Structures are given as C-alpha cells and as structure tokens.
Short mmCIF file of C-alpha atoms in Angstrom, two decimals:
data_model
loop_
_atom_site.label_atom_id
_atom_site.label_comp_id
_atom_site.label_asym_id
_atom_site.label_seq_id
_atom_site.Cartn_x
_atom_site.Cartn_y
_atom_site.Cartn_z
CA MET P 1 0.00 0.00 0.00
CA PRO P 2 1.46 3.42 -0.94
CA GLU P 3 2.53 5.60 1.98
CA LYS P 4 0.04 8.35 1.12
CA ASP P 5 -2.83 5.84 1.21
CA ARG P 6 -1.66 4.46 4.55
CA ARG P 7 -1.40 7.98 5.93
CA SER P 8 -4.90 8.79 4.67
CA LEU P 9 -6.29 5.73 6.42
CA PHE P 10 -4.46 6.59 9.61
CA GLU P 11 -5.69 10.18 9.66
CA GLN P 12 -9.30 8.98 9.50
CA TRP P 13 -8.86 7.76 13.06
CA LEU P 14 -7.39 10.98 14.47
CA PRO P 15 -8.87 14.48 14.78
CA PRO P 16 -7.19 17.05 12.50
CA GLU P 17 -5.53 18.84 15.42
CA ALA P 18 -3.89 15.64 16.69
CA SER P 19 -0.32 15.46 15.49
CA LEU P 20 1.30 12.09 14.94
CA GLN P 21 4.38 13.56 16.58
CA ALA P 22 2.52 14.58 19.73
CA VAL P 23 3.02 11.24 21.42
CA LYS P 24 6.76 11.51 20.82
CA ARG P 25 7.20 14.65 22.94
CA PRO P 26 8.94 13.95 26.26
CA PRO P 27 6.37 13.27 28.98
CA THR P 28 5.94 15.75 31.80
CA GLU P 29 6.12 12.97 34.39
CA GLN P 30 7.24 9.35 34.61
CA PHE P 31 5.18 6.37 35.68
CA PHE P 32 5.36 5.55 39.35
CA LEU P 33 6.96 2.12 39.63
CA THR P 34 7.72 0.05 42.68
CA ASN P 35 11.25 -1.20 43.28
CA GLU P 36 10.17 -4.70 42.24
CA GLU P 37 8.72 -3.38 38.98
CA ARG P 38 11.89 -1.40 38.21
CA ILE P 39 14.04 -4.47 38.86
CA LEU P 40 11.76 -6.52 36.59
CA LEU P 41 12.14 -3.99 33.78
CA THR P 42 15.90 -3.76 34.22
CA GLU P 43 16.48 -7.51 34.31
CA ASN P 44 14.26 -8.22 31.29
CA ALA P 45 14.94 -5.20 29.08
CA PRO P 46 14.24 -4.91 26.30
CA ILE P 47 10.71 -6.27 26.71
CA GLU P 48 9.52 -7.20 23.24
CA ILE P 49 5.96 -6.31 22.22
CA GLY P 50 4.55 -7.79 19.04
CA VAL P 51 2.44 -5.64 16.72
CA MET P 52 0.85 -6.44 13.37
CA ASN P 53 2.85 -5.40 10.31
CA ALA P 54 -0.09 -4.93 7.92
CA TRP P 55 -3.13 -3.79 9.86
CA PRO P 56 -3.54 -0.09 9.03
CA PRO P 57 -4.33 2.21 10.67
CA ILE P 58 -3.91 0.27 13.93
CA ASP P 59 -0.45 -1.22 13.31
CA TYR P 60 1.66 -1.52 10.16
CA VAL P 61 5.14 -0.74 8.87
CA ASN P 62 6.16 2.08 6.54
CA ASP P 63 8.36 1.77 3.46
CA GLN P 64 11.46 1.82 5.68
CA GLY P 65 10.16 -1.10 7.76
CA LYS P 66 9.47 1.09 10.80
CA PRO P 67 6.40 0.10 12.85
CA ILE P 68 3.82 2.90 12.91
CA GLY P 69 0.12 3.24 13.57
CA ILE P 70 -2.15 3.93 16.52
CA GLY P 71 -0.91 0.94 18.51
CA ALA P 72 2.77 1.57 17.79
CA ASN P 73 2.49 5.24 18.75
CA PHE P 74 0.71 4.31 21.96
CA ILE P 75 3.54 1.92 22.86
CA GLU P 76 6.09 4.64 22.07
CA ALA P 77 4.29 7.01 24.44
CA ILE P 78 4.52 4.42 27.20
CA ASN P 79 8.14 3.66 26.32
CA LEU P 80 9.15 7.29 26.88
CA ARG P 81 7.95 6.89 30.46
CA LEU P 82 9.81 3.60 30.90
CA ASP P 83 13.21 4.85 29.74
CA GLY P 84 13.08 2.82 26.55
CA ALA P 85 12.50 -0.57 28.19
CA LEU P 86 10.12 -1.68 25.43
CA LYS P 87 10.96 -2.89 21.94
CA ILE P 88 8.34 -3.14 19.20
CA ILE P 89 8.53 -6.27 17.03
CA PRO P 90 6.35 -6.09 13.89
CA GLY P 91 5.17 -9.33 12.34
CA SER P 92 2.18 -11.15 10.88
CA TRP P 93 1.36 -13.03 14.12
CA ASP P 94 -1.21 -14.96 12.10
CA PHE P 95 -1.70 -17.76 14.61
CA ILE P 96 -2.18 -15.44 17.57
CA TYR P 97 -4.77 -13.29 15.82
CA ALA P 98 -6.27 -16.04 13.68
CA GLU P 99 -9.37 -16.58 15.77
CA TYR P 100 -10.98 -15.70 19.06
CA HIS P 101 -12.37 -18.93 20.43
CA PRO P 102 -14.44 -19.65 23.54
CA PHE P 103 -13.21 -22.46 25.78
CA THR P 104 -14.67 -23.60 29.07
CA VAL P 105 -12.51 -23.71 32.16
CA SER P 106 -12.45 -27.28 33.48
CA SER P 107 -10.34 -26.71 36.59
CA HIS P 108 -11.66 -25.82 40.04
CA PRO P 109 -11.81 -22.05 40.75
CA SER P 110 -9.39 -22.42 43.66
CA CYS P 111 -6.86 -24.43 41.63
CA CYS P 112 -3.50 -22.75 41.10
CA ASN P 113 -3.53 -23.78 37.42
CA LEU P 114 -6.09 -22.78 34.81
CA ARG P 115 -7.15 -25.77 32.70
CA VAL P 116 -9.23 -25.74 29.55
CA THR P 117 -10.28 -28.90 27.73
CA VAL P 118 -10.31 -28.75 23.93
CA LYS P 119 -11.53 -31.24 21.35
CA ALA P 120 -10.33 -31.05 17.74
CA LEU P 121 -13.59 -30.18 15.99
CA GLY P 122 -12.46 -27.66 13.37
CA ASP P 123 -9.41 -26.17 11.67
CA TYR P 124 -8.46 -23.96 14.62
CA THR P 125 -8.81 -26.55 17.38
CA SER P 126 -7.25 -29.27 15.20
CA LYS P 127 -3.96 -27.39 14.89
CA LEU P 128 -3.77 -26.33 18.53
CA GLN P 129 -2.11 -29.53 19.71
CA SER P 130 0.72 -29.26 17.19
CA SER P 131 1.10 -25.50 17.63
CA LEU P 132 1.14 -25.23 21.41
CA HIS P 133 4.14 -26.07 23.53
CA GLU P 134 5.50 -25.19 26.95
CA GLY P 135 6.37 -21.52 27.23
CA VAL P 136 3.86 -20.23 24.67
CA SER P 137 1.99 -17.21 26.03
CA SER P 138 -1.73 -16.67 25.58
CA SER P 139 -4.27 -13.93 26.08
CA ILE P 140 -7.42 -14.79 28.01
CA GLN P 141 -10.61 -12.75 28.23
CA GLY P 142 -13.67 -13.42 30.28
CA PRO P 143 -15.44 -14.94 31.96
CA TYR P 144 -18.51 -14.99 29.74
CA GLY P 145 -21.96 -16.41 30.34
CA MET P 146 -23.82 -17.42 33.49
CA PHE P 147 -23.51 -21.21 33.31
CA ASN P 148 -23.13 -22.03 37.00
CA PHE P 149 -24.97 -24.70 38.97
CA LYS P 150 -25.22 -22.28 41.91
CA ASN P 151 -27.60 -20.17 39.83
CA GLY P 152 -30.12 -23.02 39.75
CA LYS P 153 -33.47 -22.57 41.49
CA TYR P 154 -33.46 -26.09 42.93
CA LYS P 155 -30.82 -28.10 44.77
CA LYS P 156 -32.05 -31.19 42.95
CA GLN P 157 -30.24 -31.00 39.63
CA LEU P 158 -29.64 -32.85 36.38
CA TRP P 159 -26.33 -32.18 34.65
CA ILE P 160 -26.35 -33.39 31.05
CA ALA P 161 -23.14 -33.48 29.00
CA GLY P 162 -22.57 -34.51 25.41
CA GLY P 163 -19.00 -35.49 24.51
CA ILE P 164 -16.62 -32.60 25.16
CA GLY P 165 -19.55 -30.87 26.86
CA ILE P 166 -18.36 -32.57 30.05
CA THR P 167 -15.87 -29.70 30.46
CA PRO P 168 -17.81 -27.36 32.80
CA PHE P 169 -19.01 -30.27 34.92
CA LEU P 170 -15.42 -31.28 35.68
CA SER P 171 -15.22 -28.03 37.60
CA PHE P 172 -18.76 -28.22 39.01
CA ILE P 173 -18.33 -31.66 40.49
CA THR P 174 -15.35 -30.67 42.63
CA GLU P 175 -17.28 -27.75 44.12
CA VAL P 176 -20.77 -29.15 44.69
CA ASP P 177 -21.54 -29.79 48.38
CA GLU P 178 -23.87 -32.04 50.35
CA ASN P 179 -26.79 -29.61 50.02
CA TYR P 180 -27.24 -30.62 46.39
CA HIS P 181 -28.58 -33.84 44.91
CA VAL P 182 -27.07 -34.23 41.47
CA THR P 183 -27.25 -36.75 38.66
CA LEU P 184 -24.65 -36.27 35.92
CA ILE P 185 -25.55 -37.88 32.59
CA TRP P 186 -22.62 -38.00 30.17
CA THR P 187 -23.39 -39.27 26.68
CA VAL P 188 -20.45 -40.29 24.47
CA LYS P 189 -20.14 -42.11 21.16
CA THR P 190 -17.89 -44.77 22.67
CA LEU P 191 -16.71 -45.50 26.20
CA GLY P 192 -13.19 -44.80 24.96
CA GLU P 193 -14.15 -41.13 24.67
CA ALA P 194 -15.01 -40.95 28.38
CA SER P 195 -11.44 -39.95 29.19
CA TYR P 196 -12.35 -38.19 32.43
CA GLN P 197 -14.18 -41.13 33.97
CA ASP P 198 -11.50 -41.79 36.60
CA GLU P 199 -11.31 -38.11 37.54
CA LEU P 200 -15.09 -37.92 37.96
CA ASN P 201 -15.26 -41.09 40.04
CA SER P 202 -12.48 -39.80 42.27
CA ALA P 203 -14.29 -36.48 42.74
CA ILE P 204 -17.48 -38.15 44.01
CA LYS P 205 -15.76 -40.78 46.16
CA HIS P 206 -17.02 -39.07 49.31
CA LYS P 207 -20.11 -37.47 47.79
CA PRO P 208 -23.04 -39.90 48.04
CA ASN P 209 -25.35 -37.09 46.92
CA VAL P 210 -23.81 -37.17 43.42
CA ARG P 211 -24.13 -40.01 40.93
CA ILE P 212 -22.74 -40.38 37.42
CA LEU P 213 -24.29 -42.16 34.43
CA ILE P 214 -22.04 -42.63 31.39
CA HIS P 215 -24.02 -43.63 28.32
CA ASP P 216 -22.34 -44.68 25.06
CA THR P 217 -24.45 -44.49 21.93
CA GLU P 218 -22.31 -47.04 20.09
CA THR P 219 -23.84 -49.98 21.95
CA LYS P 220 -27.05 -48.33 23.19
CA ASN P 221 -29.76 -46.09 21.85
CA HIS P 222 -29.72 -42.40 22.65
CA PHE P 223 -30.31 -41.71 26.32
CA SER P 224 -33.99 -41.26 27.16
CA ILE P 225 -35.07 -39.11 30.10
CA GLU P 226 -38.54 -40.64 29.84
CA ASN P 227 -37.31 -44.23 30.04
CA HIS P 228 -34.84 -43.56 32.83
CA TYR P 229 -37.18 -41.57 35.06
CA ASN P 230 -40.36 -43.30 33.90
CA SER P 231 -43.16 -41.98 36.14
CA VAL P 232 -40.96 -39.57 38.12
CA ASN P 233 -42.03 -35.92 38.01
CA LEU P 234 -39.04 -33.60 37.55
CA ALA P 235 -40.89 -30.33 38.17
CA ASP P 236 -38.67 -29.62 41.19
CA THR P 237 -35.45 -30.07 39.20
CA THR P 238 -33.00 -27.64 37.62
CA ALA P 239 -31.18 -28.90 34.53
CA PHE P 240 -27.82 -27.84 33.10
CA ILE P 241 -26.94 -28.96 29.57
CA CYS P 242 -23.67 -28.65 27.66
CA GLY P 243 -23.21 -30.32 24.30
CA PRO P 244 -23.85 -30.05 20.56
CA GLU P 245 -26.88 -28.06 19.47
CA GLY P 246 -28.89 -31.06 18.25
CA MET P 247 -28.33 -32.97 21.48
CA ARG P 248 -29.23 -29.91 23.52
CA TYR P 249 -32.56 -29.37 21.79
CA GLY P 250 -33.38 -33.07 22.09
CA PHE P 251 -32.86 -33.08 25.85
CA ILE P 252 -34.73 -29.79 26.32
CA GLU P 253 -37.75 -31.33 24.60
CA GLN P 254 -37.57 -34.39 26.86
CA LEU P 255 -37.20 -32.29 30.01
CA LEU P 256 -40.21 -30.16 29.14
CA LYS P 257 -42.28 -33.33 28.82
CA LYS P 258 -41.15 -34.28 32.34
CA ARG P 259 -42.56 -30.98 33.66
CA VAL P 260 -39.24 -29.18 34.02
CA SER P 261 -39.87 -25.46 33.55
CA ILE P 262 -38.07 -23.83 30.62
CA ASN P 263 -36.80 -21.27 33.16
CA ASP P 264 -35.07 -24.11 35.02
CA ILE P 265 -33.19 -25.38 31.96
CA HIS P 266 -29.78 -23.78 31.50
CA PHE P 267 -27.32 -24.49 28.71
CA GLU P 268 -23.92 -23.34 27.53
CA GLU P 269 -23.24 -22.22 23.97
CA PHE P 270 -20.32 -23.71 22.04
CA SER P 271 -19.60 -20.38 20.33
CA PHE P 272 -19.81 -16.61 20.73
CA ARG P 273 -23.04 -15.01 19.60
#
C-alpha cells in the first residue's frame, strides 16, 4: 500500500488537530513504579511487544520497515515513560490473531492452574495440539456467560453433558456440596471417549449425593429421560446442559415433557453469539 494511502487511512482515526508527533514529545512525568517493577524492567529489558505489520491504521510498517500506527504510537508514548524498556517487534502473528475462540474452564476455581479442555472439531482446534508447547503465552478474556450450577433454582439438579460438553461439569463436580442432589448424565459415542471417567469417580468418592451415568451411543440407543425416570415428576429439578446443538434441543424437549420449567433449563453455547 502506498505511503500516502496508509497515511490517509491513519488520519481517519485521528482528529485534524492531533499530530502524529505529539506522542513523541517527552512526557511531563514518569510512571510511578515500585522497586520490584523497576528491577523486573531492568532484568528483562528490552521487553519485546509484538504488533501487526499490515493492519492499518492500527499497526503496520512504513516503506522503511518502521512500525507505525495507533498501537505503535501508543507503545512509544509508554516507552518514553519507561526509559526505553520496550521494543516493538512487527510481524504477521497470524496464529495469535487467527481466531478468538471460547473455551470452558475445566479446573476448580481455587486451583492454582487454569485448565481448559479442547476437542479437535475444526481447523483452529485441530492445529492447537501441534502449535502449542510449553512456554507459549496466551491472552485470556472473560469470563462470559452465566452457566453455573449455583444459579439453579433447585438443589435437585440434572447435569447433562454430550461429549466434550463434560468440560464445565469437571469443575462443578469438585465444588458441589452435600446440600445438592445431582445426577450427571454423560453421553459419548464410545466409552473410549469418556477420558475423564476416573477423575469424575475420584471427585465423588465421598459425595453420596452425586451419581454419574455414562451412556455410550455405540452400543445403546440415545439416552432417554422418559425411560430412565419413567413416572418420576421432575418439576422440582433444575437442569444444566452442555453439548452439541442437536443434542441440547433433544434433551430440552424431553425435560419439558417431564414438567421441568423452561426457566429451570440452562445451557452453555459452544460459540460466541
């Protein structure tokens, strides 16, 4: 892209009186940093910050290869206050910016490590395993949604998971206490896919108020709420469902027939809306 066209794009994002050189003027005051923060900057300088090399007017490089744009100028303004501790590294960063993807946290809230469980269902998730390795940094936003068993109206609850939809329940089951009476139904294509069976059984070892039903559709028909609960009325039950859209709608229909109020059926989306 010609420099004049890049400049024209950039100027669309700034008021006429705003000079691109304004951020380069020496600041009137420095940031206040603690001794620990100053030591961190000194020991790790220069701290490299990646910016896109072809994303005008946010970040791009000019004909001389110098990073410019709104983001680059913002970093320069900060850098003046940090005595040049930052270094801008332009690049494509295609993998980092390729896709924002929602994943459910499967570790307990009090756990020192944050765990997400991912199944290779598309192009992005399929290449994660080969692309990730120890030391790779990531950016996490959230949390999103209100999928939490504590938000249920009733303490008697049905948790229904389909395949990788078991993820949120791995966290739930470690936190649920004796005041709840929970049945977790996990439907999988084959028992070999129930890779968290041992973890679940260990979690409920001392929780007689929680029971787990693992149902494989390879050797059995699809799980039927009607057949399992027969003449039982579930009107005093709150249900939580996580799984593929088709499975979710199927279970919602079954639950409504068992007198579960639509307001007491909660589900988690597999994607951002």
